Short mmCIF file of C-alpha atoms in Angstrom, two decimals:
data_model
loop_
_atom_site.label_atom_id
_atom_site.label_comp_id
_atom_site.label_asym_id
_atom_site.label_seq_id
_atom_site.Cartn_x
_atom_site.Cartn_y
_atom_site.Cartn_z
CA MET A 233 0.53 -11.54 18.58
CA THR A 234 1.64 -15.17 18.30
CA VAL A 235 1.60 -17.68 15.56
CA ILE A 236 1.15 -21.35 16.56
CA SER A 237 3.37 -23.73 14.35
CA ALA A 238 1.70 -26.42 12.37
CA PHE A 239 -1.30 -26.17 14.51
CA GLY A 240 -2.92 -22.74 13.21
CA THR A 241 -2.78 -19.08 13.63
CA TRP A 242 -3.60 -17.05 16.90
CA ASN A 243 -6.07 -14.52 16.14
CA GLY A 244 -4.21 -11.80 18.00
CA ASP A 245 -7.02 -10.81 20.21
CA GLY A 246 -6.95 -13.61 22.76
CA SER A 247 -10.15 -15.19 21.37
CA SER A 248 -9.27 -18.37 19.61
CA PHE A 249 -7.08 -20.48 17.62
CA THR A 250 -7.96 -20.99 13.91
CA GLN A 251 -7.18 -23.50 11.30
CA PHE A 252 -6.70 -26.58 13.53
CA PRO A 253 -5.66 -29.72 11.69
CA ASP A 254 -8.53 -32.27 11.03
CA ALA A 255 -7.51 -34.94 13.41
CA ILE A 256 -6.18 -34.18 16.82
CA LEU A 257 -6.45 -37.42 18.86
CA PRO A 258 -6.59 -37.96 22.56
CA GLY A 259 -3.19 -38.76 23.80
CA ASP A 260 -1.42 -36.49 21.23
CA ARG A 261 1.54 -34.45 22.12
CA TRP A 262 1.48 -30.90 21.53
CA ARG A 263 4.38 -28.66 20.50
CA ILE A 264 3.80 -24.83 20.40
CA GLU A 265 6.40 -22.51 18.88
CA ILE A 266 5.93 -18.92 19.35
CA GLU A 267 7.08 -16.32 16.74
CA PRO A 268 7.85 -12.89 18.50
CA ASP A 269 6.87 -9.70 16.94
CA ALA A 270 4.36 -11.18 14.55
CA VAL A 271 1.93 -8.48 14.98
CA PRO A 272 3.49 -4.93 15.77
CA ASP A 273 1.64 -3.49 18.74
CA SER A 274 0.72 0.28 18.83
CA ALA A 275 3.99 1.31 20.53
CA GLN A 276 6.06 -0.77 18.06
CA ALA A 277 4.06 0.39 14.95
CA LYS A 278 4.33 4.22 16.00
CA GLN A 279 7.98 3.71 15.97
CA TYR A 280 8.02 3.04 12.06
CA THR A 281 7.48 5.88 9.67
CA TRP A 282 4.11 5.14 7.83
CA GLY A 283 2.98 7.17 4.96
CA PHE A 284 1.46 7.51 1.41
CA SER A 285 2.68 8.30 -2.11
CA GLY A 286 0.78 9.08 -5.26
CA ALA A 287 -0.96 11.92 -6.74
CA MET A 288 -4.35 12.61 -8.60
CA VAL A 289 -4.02 13.46 -12.19
CA ALA A 290 -6.67 15.93 -13.73
CA GLY A 291 -8.39 14.08 -16.88
CA THR A 292 -8.02 10.56 -15.27
CA ASP A 293 -10.66 8.65 -13.57
CA ASN A 294 -8.63 6.36 -11.20
CA VAL A 295 -5.29 7.07 -9.00
CA GLU A 296 -3.02 4.51 -7.45
CA VAL A 297 -1.69 5.19 -4.27
CA TYR A 298 1.12 3.25 -2.29
CA LEU A 299 0.95 2.65 1.53
CA THR A 300 4.51 2.89 2.78
CA VAL A 301 6.20 1.95 5.95
CA GLN A 302 9.94 2.78 6.52
CA ASN A 303 12.27 1.56 8.99
CA SER A 304 10.34 -1.25 10.05
CA SER A 305 11.27 -4.60 11.75
CA ALA A 306 9.88 -7.79 10.21
CA PHE A 307 6.17 -8.57 10.76
CA SER A 308 3.80 -11.14 9.45
CA LEU A 309 0.29 -9.96 10.67
CA ALA A 310 -1.31 -6.35 10.95
CA ASP A 311 -4.81 -4.93 11.10
CA LEU A 312 -4.86 -1.52 9.46
CA ALA A 313 -7.51 0.95 8.53
CA VAL A 314 -6.94 3.52 5.66
CA VAL A 315 -9.33 6.60 6.32
CA TYR A 316 -10.17 8.52 2.91
CA ASP A 317 -12.60 11.44 1.91
CA PRO A 318 -15.65 10.01 0.10
CA ALA A 319 -16.63 12.93 -1.44
CA VAL A 320 -13.42 12.87 -3.63
CA LEU A 321 -12.28 9.23 -3.72
CA GLN A 322 -13.72 5.74 -3.72
CA PRO A 323 -11.94 2.38 -3.58
CA VAL A 324 -12.10 0.92 -7.09
CA ALA A 325 -14.29 -2.45 -7.08
CA PRO A 326 -13.47 -5.28 -6.95
CA LEU A 327 -11.42 -4.77 -3.87
CA ASP A 328 -9.56 -8.07 -4.37
CA ALA A 329 -8.32 -6.99 -8.00
CA ASN A 330 -7.41 -3.33 -6.92
CA LEU A 331 -5.72 -3.74 -3.65
CA LYS A 332 -2.36 -5.61 -3.85
CA LEU A 333 0.36 -6.43 -1.53
CA ILE A 334 3.71 -5.61 -3.25
CA SER A 335 7.35 -5.58 -2.71
CA ARG A 336 8.68 -6.95 0.42
CA ALA A 337 5.00 -7.67 1.67
CA SER A 338 3.75 -9.67 -1.65
CA GLN A 339 4.23 -13.11 0.12
CA LEU A 340 1.57 -12.34 2.52
CA GLU A 341 -2.28 -12.25 2.15
CA LEU A 342 -4.47 -9.22 2.14
CA VAL A 343 -8.22 -9.20 3.42
CA SER A 344 -9.96 -6.22 2.86
CA ALA A 345 -13.37 -4.39 3.49
CA ASP A 346 -14.80 -1.06 2.62
CA ASP A 347 -17.19 0.99 4.49
CA SER A 348 -17.82 3.58 1.78
CA ALA A 349 -20.28 5.82 3.87
CA ALA A 350 -17.69 6.15 6.52
CA GLY A 351 -14.83 6.56 4.32
CA THR A 352 -12.94 3.58 5.86
CA LEU A 353 -11.00 0.71 4.12
CA SER A 354 -10.20 -2.12 6.46
CA LEU A 355 -6.94 -3.89 5.49
CA ARG A 356 -5.69 -7.26 7.17
CA LEU A 357 -2.12 -8.45 6.43
CA THR A 358 -2.33 -12.30 7.23
CA THR A 359 -1.01 -15.52 6.29
CA SER A 360 -2.73 -19.16 6.31
CA ALA A 361 0.86 -20.73 6.52
CA THR A 362 0.80 -23.16 9.45
CA ALA A 363 4.52 -23.93 9.46
CA ARG A 364 7.88 -22.51 9.24
CA PRO A 365 9.12 -20.50 7.44
CA PHE A 366 6.33 -18.07 7.82
CA PRO A 367 5.83 -15.31 5.24
CA GLU A 368 6.39 -11.89 6.50
CA VAL A 369 6.99 -8.29 5.57
CA LYS A 370 10.78 -8.19 5.57
CA ALA A 371 12.51 -5.55 7.81
CA GLY A 372 13.33 -2.52 5.70
CA SER A 373 11.68 0.48 4.02
CA GLY A 374 9.20 1.07 0.93
CA ALA A 375 5.80 0.74 -0.23
CA ILE A 376 3.90 -2.58 0.94
CA ILE A 377 0.22 -2.03 -0.51
CA SER A 378 -0.90 -0.60 -3.73
CA LEU A 379 -4.58 0.84 -3.49
CA LYS A 380 -6.69 2.01 -6.38
CA PHE A 381 -9.38 4.84 -5.93
CA ARG A 382 -11.84 6.20 -8.38
CA VAL A 383 -11.65 9.85 -8.46
CA ILE A 384 -15.13 11.88 -7.95
CA GLY A 385 -15.65 15.23 -9.52
CA THR A 386 -13.48 17.54 -11.51
CA LEU A 387 -10.00 18.15 -10.19
CA THR A 388 -8.22 21.38 -10.14
CA ALA A 389 -4.54 22.37 -9.00
CA GLU A 390 -6.20 23.20 -5.68
CA THR A 391 -7.80 19.85 -5.03
CA THR A 392 -6.53 17.60 -2.30
CA ALA A 393 -7.83 14.33 -0.70
CA GLY A 394 -7.08 13.43 2.96
CA LEU A 395 -5.67 10.09 3.58
CA GLU A 396 -4.81 8.36 6.95
CA ILE A 397 -3.48 5.25 8.27
CA ARG A 398 -4.40 3.83 11.56
CA LEU A 399 -4.28 0.68 13.42
CA ALA A 400 -7.50 -1.28 14.09
CA ASP A 401 -7.54 0.17 17.86
CA GLY A 402 -7.65 3.68 16.34
CA THR A 403 -4.23 4.66 16.81
CA SER A 404 -3.20 7.02 14.02
CA LEU A 405 -0.05 6.32 12.10
CA ALA A 406 0.14 9.01 9.58
CA GLN A 407 -1.92 11.49 7.40
CA TYR A 408 -1.32 12.54 3.76
CA GLN A 409 -2.88 15.29 1.65
CA MET A 410 -2.87 13.96 -1.77
CA PRO A 411 -2.35 16.58 -4.32
CA ALA A 412 -3.94 16.96 -7.68
CA LYS A 413 -1.86 17.48 -10.64
CA VAL A 414 -3.03 19.31 -13.77
CA PRO A 415 -1.04 18.35 -16.96
CA SER A 416 0.68 21.46 -18.34
CA GLY A 417 1.09 20.08 -22.03
CA VAL A 418 4.78 20.09 -21.68
CA VAL A 419 6.11 16.76 -22.78
CA GLY A 420 8.10 15.33 -19.96
CA ASP A 421 6.53 17.46 -17.53
CA VAL A 422 5.99 14.48 -14.91
CA ARG A 423 5.59 16.80 -11.91
CA ALA A 424 3.11 19.12 -13.81
CA ASP A 425 4.75 22.20 -12.90
CA GLY A 426 5.12 23.77 -16.40
CA LYS A 427 8.63 22.68 -17.29
CA ALA A 428 10.60 19.25 -17.88
CA ASP A 429 13.89 19.37 -15.91
CA ILE A 430 16.01 17.16 -13.81
CA PHE A 431 13.34 16.76 -11.07
CA ASP A 432 10.99 15.18 -13.62
CA LEU A 433 13.64 12.86 -14.36
CA LEU A 434 14.44 11.63 -10.78
CA GLU A 435 10.45 11.27 -10.42
CA ILE A 436 10.53 8.75 -13.38
CA LEU A 437 13.39 6.93 -11.78
CA GLN A 438 11.33 6.83 -8.54
CA VAL A 439 8.51 5.20 -10.34
CA LEU A 440 10.93 2.69 -12.04
CA GLY A 441 12.26 1.85 -8.65
CA GLY A 442 8.96 1.02 -7.17
CA GLY A 443 9.16 4.25 -4.67
CA ILE A 444 5.97 5.94 -6.02
CA PRO A 445 3.14 4.81 -8.45
CA ALA A 446 2.96 5.52 -12.07
CA SER A 447 0.58 7.96 -13.51
CA SER A 448 -0.31 9.24 -16.95
CA LEU A 449 2.27 11.95 -16.46
CA SER A 450 5.12 9.56 -16.23
CA ASP A 451 3.97 7.69 -19.32
CA VAL A 452 5.98 9.87 -21.38
CA ASN A 453 5.65 7.87 -24.65
CA GLY A 454 2.14 7.38 -24.26
CA ASP A 455 1.92 3.60 -24.40
CA GLY A 456 -0.15 3.34 -21.42
CA ARG A 457 2.50 2.06 -18.90
CA THR A 458 5.68 3.53 -17.52
CA ASP A 459 8.96 1.60 -18.17
CA ILE A 460 12.30 2.20 -19.28
CA PHE A 461 11.37 3.29 -22.61
CA ASP A 462 9.75 6.38 -20.95
CA LEU A 463 12.97 7.37 -19.44
CA LEU A 464 14.82 7.03 -22.79
CA GLU A 465 11.97 9.32 -24.33
CA TRP A 466 12.39 11.76 -21.55
CA LEU A 467 16.07 11.91 -22.36
CA LYS A 468 15.48 12.29 -25.90
CA VAL A 469 12.89 14.98 -25.43
CA ALA A 470 15.18 16.87 -22.91
CA GLY A 471 18.04 16.76 -25.28
CA LYS A 472 16.30 18.53 -28.15
#
């Protein structure tokens, strides 16, 4: 829960220091600076609002999911675990290319490990910085981690995949039943409810604002990505 300025990083479990400088000589004077709230403890983390956003889409092999945290204070270290249903989802390999810190967490480093048999993805937010200013997840709200999963089996509108975010000590922070969307064939129907209306426009705006991940449904113009041109295409289709 503390960071040792210029001399290394405290492991957080009371065991040891890491990343000492190469040469510490007898007689050297030490200065230790404590950064408070570097790691949110269980009680503090539970005060934040954690969650996921994203949906599986029938006909696509992969799904992108955002791990979100709302109303958090700043923190620079965290040990988290994402529990998933291995009968429906598998993290896309290699992990380091398909798990990314995003938005206000993008200055930190992410260490990950997957136990596919147990359906548990371990995530450590950390930093190798040893001097101020230490990078951190800024206080605020929004997505902090992008995760990509491979979808196993055939999806229907009734398919769901359970996700849970926990602290490393097992404290549950949030659960999410990720839905599956089956494309209706209606151009601009981003929500896959059989029609294109103002709620689909709002969903595209959420994607463009970084609030929810893109999918093949939000790619209205079919160029393989979701950007401002999909918004313009949606407006063109809606105006017909």
